[in-house]
PDB file of C-alpha atoms in Angstrom:
ATOM      1  CA  MET A 272     -68.989  21.705 -11.061  1.00 51.00           C
ATOM      2  CA  HIS A 273     -72.704  22.431 -11.029  1.00 63.00           C
ATOM      3  CA  ASN A 274     -75.368  20.476 -12.841  1.00 79.00           C
ATOM      4  CA  GLU A 275     -77.880  22.758 -14.546  1.00 86.00           C
ATOM      5  CA  LEU A 276     -81.277  21.231 -13.854  1.00 90.00           C
ATOM      6  CA  THR A 277     -84.859  22.428 -13.852  1.00 91.00           C
ATOM      7  CA  ARG A 278     -87.066  22.541 -10.771  1.00 92.00           C
ATOM      8  CA  GLN A 279     -88.972  19.594 -12.270  1.00 93.00           C
ATOM      9  CA  ASP A 280     -85.707  17.609 -12.610  1.00 93.00           C
ATOM     10  CA  LEU A 281     -84.980  18.224  -8.941  1.00 94.00           C
ATOM     11  CA  LYS A 282     -88.518  17.278  -7.918  1.00 95.00           C
ATOM     12  CA  MET A 283     -88.342  14.019  -9.868  1.00 95.00           C
ATOM     13  CA  MET A 284     -84.896  13.235  -8.462  1.00 95.00           C
ATOM     14  CA  ARG A 285     -86.061  13.835  -4.877  1.00 97.00           C
ATOM     15  CA  GLU A 286     -89.095  11.596  -5.448  1.00 96.00           C
ATOM     16  CA  GLU A 287     -86.901   8.813  -6.836  1.00 96.00           C
ATOM     17  CA  LEU A 288     -84.445   9.260  -3.967  1.00 97.00           C
ATOM     18  CA  ASP A 289     -87.245   8.986  -1.381  1.00 97.00           C
ATOM     19  CA  TYR A 290     -88.597   5.872  -3.095  1.00 97.00           C
ATOM     20  CA  ARG A 291     -85.161   4.244  -3.200  1.00 97.00           C
ATOM     21  CA  ARG A 292     -84.392   5.069   0.447  1.00 97.00           C
ATOM     22  CA  ILE A 293     -87.783   4.427   2.056  1.00 97.00           C
ATOM     23  CA  THR A 294     -89.361   1.686  -0.056  1.00 97.00           C
ATOM     24  CA  LEU A 295     -86.727  -0.093  -2.117  1.00 96.00           C
ATOM     25  CA  ARG A 296     -83.781  -0.196   0.323  1.00 97.00           C
ATOM     26  CA  PRO A 297     -85.604  -2.214   3.030  1.00 96.00           C
ATOM     27  CA  LYS A 298     -86.941  -4.670   0.420  1.00 96.00           C
ATOM     28  CA  LEU A 299     -83.482  -5.214  -1.034  1.00 95.00           C
ATOM     29  CA  LEU A 300     -81.905  -5.654   2.399  1.00 94.00           C
ATOM     30  CA  GLU A 301     -84.535  -8.264   3.232  1.00 94.00           C
ATOM     31  CA  ALA A 302     -83.882 -10.050  -0.084  1.00 91.00           C
ATOM     32  CA  VAL A 303     -80.153 -10.224   0.730  1.00 90.00           C
ATOM     33  CA  LYS A 304     -80.923 -11.554   4.200  1.00 90.00           C
ATOM     34  CA  GLU A 305     -83.273 -14.230   2.832  1.00 89.00           C
ATOM     35  CA  ALA A 306     -80.830 -15.294   0.118  1.00 85.00           C
ATOM     36  CA  ARG A 307     -78.016 -15.505   2.668  1.00 82.00           C
ATOM     37  CA  ALA A 308     -80.054 -18.041   4.611  1.00 83.00           C
ATOM     38  CA  PHE A 309     -79.963 -20.434   1.634  1.00 77.00           C
ATOM     39  CA  GLY A 310     -76.518 -21.651   2.679  1.00 74.00           C
ATOM     40  CA  ASP A 311     -73.124 -21.776   0.970  1.00 71.00           C
ATOM     41  CA  LEU A 312     -72.462 -18.218  -0.261  1.00 68.00           C
ATOM     42  CA  SER A 313     -69.822 -19.272  -2.793  1.00 71.00           C
ATOM     43  CA  GLU A 314     -72.442 -21.087  -4.905  1.00 75.00           C
ATOM     44  CA  ASN A 315     -75.482 -19.053  -3.946  1.00 77.00           C
ATOM     45  CA  PHE A 316     -76.664 -17.263  -7.104  1.00 82.00           C
ATOM     46  CA  GLU A 317     -79.677 -15.740  -5.320  1.00 86.00           C
ATOM     47  CA  TYR A 318     -77.394 -14.136  -2.742  1.00 88.00           C
ATOM     48  CA  LYS A 319     -75.058 -12.700  -5.394  1.00 88.00           C
ATOM     49  CA  ALA A 320     -77.991 -11.344  -7.426  1.00 90.00           C
ATOM     50  CA  ALA A 321     -79.671  -9.799  -4.362  1.00 91.00           C
ATOM     51  CA  LYS A 322     -76.409  -8.237  -3.224  1.00 92.00           C
ATOM     52  CA  GLN A 323     -75.771  -6.851  -6.725  1.00 94.00           C
ATOM     53  CA  GLU A 324     -79.257  -5.287  -6.864  1.00 95.00           C
ATOM     54  CA  LYS A 325     -78.777  -3.767  -3.386  1.00 96.00           C
ATOM     55  CA  ASN A 326     -75.431  -2.283  -4.464  1.00 96.00           C
ATOM     56  CA  ARG A 327     -76.961  -0.903  -7.666  1.00 96.00           C
ATOM     57  CA  ASN A 328     -79.651   0.836  -5.591  1.00 97.00           C
ATOM     58  CA  GLU A 329     -77.061   2.308  -3.203  1.00 97.00           C
ATOM     59  CA  SER A 330     -75.031   3.558  -6.167  1.00 96.00           C
ATOM     60  CA  ARG A 331     -78.094   5.271  -7.661  1.00 96.00           C
ATOM     61  CA  ILE A 332     -78.875   6.844  -4.265  1.00 97.00           C
ATOM     62  CA  ARG A 333     -75.349   8.301  -4.072  1.00 97.00           C
ATOM     63  CA  PHE A 334     -75.614   9.549  -7.665  1.00 94.00           C
ATOM     64  CA  LEU A 335     -78.956  11.288  -7.025  1.00 95.00           C
ATOM     65  CA  GLU A 336     -77.723  12.809  -3.752  1.00 96.00           C
ATOM     66  CA  ASN A 337     -74.673  14.220  -5.520  1.00 94.00           C
ATOM     67  CA  MET A 338     -76.712  15.576  -8.441  1.00 92.00           C
ATOM     68  CA  ILE A 339     -79.153  17.306  -6.077  1.00 94.00           C
ATOM     69  CA  LYS A 340     -76.363  18.676  -3.899  1.00 94.00           C
ATOM     70  CA  THR A 341     -74.469  20.193  -6.833  1.00 92.00           C
ATOM     71  CA  ALA A 342     -77.509  21.329  -8.825  1.00 92.00           C
ATOM     72  CA  LYS A 343     -77.917  24.831 -10.126  1.00 91.00           C
ATOM     73  CA  VAL A 344     -81.518  25.638 -11.075  1.00 91.00           C
ATOM     74  CA  PHE A 345     -81.807  26.597 -14.725  1.00 85.00           C
ATOM     75  CA  ASP A 346     -84.720  28.800 -15.713  1.00 82.00           C
ATOM     76  CA  ASP A 347     -85.589  29.068 -19.388  1.00 80.00           C
ATOM     77  CA  THR A 348     -85.443  32.717 -20.411  1.00 80.00           C
ATOM     78  CA  SER A 349     -86.046  32.271 -24.133  1.00 83.00           C
ATOM     79  CA  GLY A 350     -88.459  34.545 -25.916  1.00 88.00           C
ATOM     80  CA  ALA A 351     -91.692  33.382 -27.544  1.00 89.00           C
ATOM     81  CA  ASP A 352     -89.947  33.182 -30.932  1.00 92.00           C
ATOM     82  CA  GLN A 353     -86.661  31.684 -29.690  1.00 95.00           C
ATOM     83  CA  VAL A 354     -85.574  28.091 -29.096  1.00 95.00           C
ATOM     84  CA  GLY A 355     -85.753  27.320 -25.395  1.00 94.00           C
ATOM     85  CA  LEU A 356     -85.738  24.379 -23.034  1.00 93.00           C
ATOM     86  CA  TYR A 357     -88.362  21.701 -23.858  1.00 94.00           C
ATOM     87  CA  ASP A 358     -89.147  23.246 -27.244  1.00 95.00           C
ATOM     88  CA  LYS A 359     -89.417  20.967 -30.278  1.00 96.00           C
ATOM     89  CA  VAL A 360     -87.282  22.289 -33.097  1.00 97.00           C
ATOM     90  CA  THR A 361     -87.469  21.213 -36.737  1.00 97.00           C
ATOM     91  CA  VAL A 362     -84.049  21.547 -38.296  1.00 97.00           C
ATOM     92  CA  TYR A 363     -83.015  21.176 -41.949  1.00 97.00           C
ATOM     93  CA  MET A 364     -79.560  19.619 -42.366  1.00 93.00           C
ATOM     94  CA  GLU A 365     -78.202  21.188 -45.542  1.00 88.00           C
ATOM     95  CA  ASP A 366     -75.378  18.706 -46.193  1.00 88.00           C
ATOM     96  CA  ASP A 367     -77.656  15.661 -45.900  1.00 90.00           C
ATOM     97  CA  ASP A 368     -80.796  17.281 -47.351  1.00 93.00           C
ATOM     98  CA  GLU A 369     -82.738  15.904 -44.354  1.00 94.00           C
ATOM     99  CA  THR A 370     -85.066  17.326 -41.750  1.00 96.00           C
ATOM    100  CA  GLU A 371     -84.817  16.335 -38.089  1.00 95.00           C
ATOM    101  CA  VAL A 372     -86.981  17.192 -35.084  1.00 96.00           C
ATOM    102  CA  TYR A 373     -85.283  17.651 -31.734  1.00 97.00           C
ATOM    103  CA  GLN A 374     -86.585  18.507 -28.301  1.00 96.00           C
ATOM    104  CA  ILE A 375     -84.122  20.411 -26.124  1.00 96.00           C
ATOM    105  CA  VAL A 376     -83.909  18.957 -22.599  1.00 95.00           C
ATOM    106  CA  THR A 377     -81.525  18.861 -19.617  1.00 93.00           C
ATOM    107  CA  THR A 378     -78.756  16.273 -19.436  1.00 90.00           C
ATOM    108  CA  MET A 379     -80.801  14.240 -16.937  1.00 91.00           C
ATOM    109  CA  ARG A 380     -83.477  13.608 -19.572  1.00 93.00           C
ATOM    110  CA  GLN A 381     -81.560  13.304 -22.851  1.00 93.00           C
ATOM    111  CA  ASP A 382     -82.260  10.351 -25.130  1.00 94.00           C
ATOM    112  CA  VAL A 383     -80.872  10.852 -28.624  1.00 91.00           C
ATOM    113  CA  LEU A 384     -82.786   7.873 -30.034  1.00 93.00           C
ATOM    114  CA  LYS A 385     -86.048   9.626 -29.097  1.00 94.00           C
ATOM    115  CA  GLY A 386     -84.917  13.041 -30.360  1.00 93.00           C
ATOM    116  CA  LEU A 387     -84.314  14.392 -26.847  1.00 96.00           C
ATOM    117  CA  ILE A 388     -81.153  16.484 -27.138  1.00 96.00           C
ATOM    118  CA  SER A 389     -79.291  17.907 -24.155  1.00 94.00           C
ATOM    119  CA  LYS A 390     -79.005  21.681 -24.007  1.00 93.00           C
ATOM    120  CA  GLU A 391     -75.300  21.098 -23.386  1.00 91.00           C
ATOM    121  CA  SER A 392     -74.729  18.967 -26.500  1.00 93.00           C
ATOM    122  CA  PRO A 393     -73.268  20.583 -29.630  1.00 94.00           C
ATOM    123  CA  VAL A 394     -76.730  20.612 -31.268  1.00 95.00           C
ATOM    124  CA  GLY A 395     -78.514  21.905 -28.156  1.00 95.00           C
ATOM    125  CA  ARG A 396     -75.961  24.652 -27.517  1.00 94.00           C
ATOM    126  CA  SER A 397     -76.166  25.769 -31.143  1.00 95.00           C
ATOM    127  CA  LEU A 398     -79.973  25.904 -31.212  1.00 96.00           C
ATOM    128  CA  LEU A 399     -80.764  27.579 -27.876  1.00 94.00           C
ATOM    129  CA  GLY A 400     -81.826  31.187 -28.293  1.00 94.00           C
ATOM    130  CA  LYS A 401     -82.077  31.006 -32.097  1.00 96.00           C
ATOM    131  CA  ARG A 402     -85.159  31.806 -34.213  1.00 95.00           C
ATOM    132  CA  VAL A 403     -86.965  30.304 -37.204  1.00 96.00           C
ATOM    133  CA  GLY A 404     -84.919  30.903 -40.356  1.00 95.00           C
ATOM    134  CA  ASP A 405     -81.605  31.170 -38.507  1.00 96.00           C
ATOM    135  CA  ARG A 406     -78.697  29.220 -39.969  1.00 96.00           C
ATOM    136  CA  VAL A 407     -76.623  27.644 -37.215  1.00 96.00           C
ATOM    137  CA  HIS A 408     -73.216  26.029 -37.334  1.00 94.00           C
ATOM    138  CA  ILE A 409     -72.998  22.922 -35.183  1.00 93.00           C
ATOM    139  CA  GLN A 410     -69.389  22.221 -34.247  1.00 93.00           C
ATOM    140  CA  VAL A 411     -69.244  18.565 -33.170  1.00 90.00           C
ATOM    141  CA  ASN A 412     -65.492  18.464 -32.484  1.00 92.00           C
ATOM    142  CA  GLU A 413     -62.300  20.210 -33.585  1.00 92.00           C
ATOM    143  CA  ASN A 414     -62.402  18.606 -37.024  1.00 93.00           C
ATOM    144  CA  TYR A 415     -66.089  18.361 -37.852  1.00 92.00           C
ATOM    145  CA  GLY A 416     -68.995  20.754 -37.975  1.00 91.00           C
ATOM    146  CA  TYR A 417     -72.036  21.271 -40.185  1.00 93.00           C
ATOM    147  CA  ASP A 418     -74.690  23.860 -40.946  1.00 94.00           C
ATOM    148  CA  ALA A 419     -78.408  23.609 -40.314  1.00 95.00           C
ATOM    149  CA  VAL A 420     -81.418  25.885 -40.720  1.00 96.00           C
ATOM    150  CA  ILE A 421     -84.198  26.157 -38.155  1.00 97.00           C
ATOM    151  CA  ARG A 422     -87.508  25.517 -39.930  1.00 97.00           C
ATOM    152  CA  SER A 423     -89.955  25.669 -37.004  1.00 96.00           C
ATOM    153  CA  ILE A 424     -90.197  25.932 -33.241  1.00 96.00           C
ATOM    154  CA  GLU A 425     -93.000  24.339 -31.224  1.00 96.00           C
ATOM    155  CA  LYS A 426     -92.922  25.831 -27.730  1.00 95.00           C
ATOM    156  CA  GLY A 427     -92.917  23.254 -24.953  1.00 91.00           C
ATOM    157  CA  GLU A 428     -92.824  23.035 -21.204  1.00 89.00           C
ATOM    158  CA  ASP A 429     -91.519  20.635 -18.597  1.00 87.00           C
ATOM    159  CA  THR A 430     -94.557  18.564 -17.673  1.00 87.00           C
ATOM    160  CA  GLY A 431     -92.531  15.787 -16.070  1.00 87.00           C
ATOM    161  CA  GLU A 432     -93.557  13.276 -18.755  1.00 91.00           C
ATOM    162  CA  ILE A 433     -89.982  12.793 -19.934  1.00 91.00           C
ATOM    163  CA  PRO A 434     -88.351  10.409 -17.439  1.00 91.00           C
ATOM    164  CA  LEU A 435     -84.968  10.813 -15.807  1.00 91.00           C
ATOM    165  CA  ASN A 436     -82.063   8.919 -17.341  1.00 87.00           C
ATOM    166  CA  ARG A 437     -80.997   5.609 -15.859  1.00 82.00           C
ATOM    167  CA  TYR A 438     -77.532   4.200 -15.968  1.00 66.00           C
TER     168      TYR A 438
END
């Protein structure tokens, strides 16, 4: 399986990976070593916390390495009047009589609470490549789908301001 990421995603992931390997890893190893010196490890909260933080960092390093290794660079090929990656799209939900604004991003940057919708989500997949005035059907699962109308498209670009997801 390949992860479709932008060049900016990869750049940000490599920068985080370098930081975690070169700067953070030695600090965390030293913190574990210092906490170990406090004595009895069975009741040493500092040791357990330092070890947990070190393991969390190593897990994130493995995750980033795997994402980079399996990445497929995704270039936005949308036209000037089509929904593309990093565009802000105003959508009218007919059933709810509501308007929502979404920005289409890669899975590494999605944050639904901030209106950042993955291009691979049902909404993102339905909107990509569409134009203002298009009615789209968003199929959420086998049993539920709804219609929406694209009201406006504000072209965007990947400036790197949207951070990578954490876990």
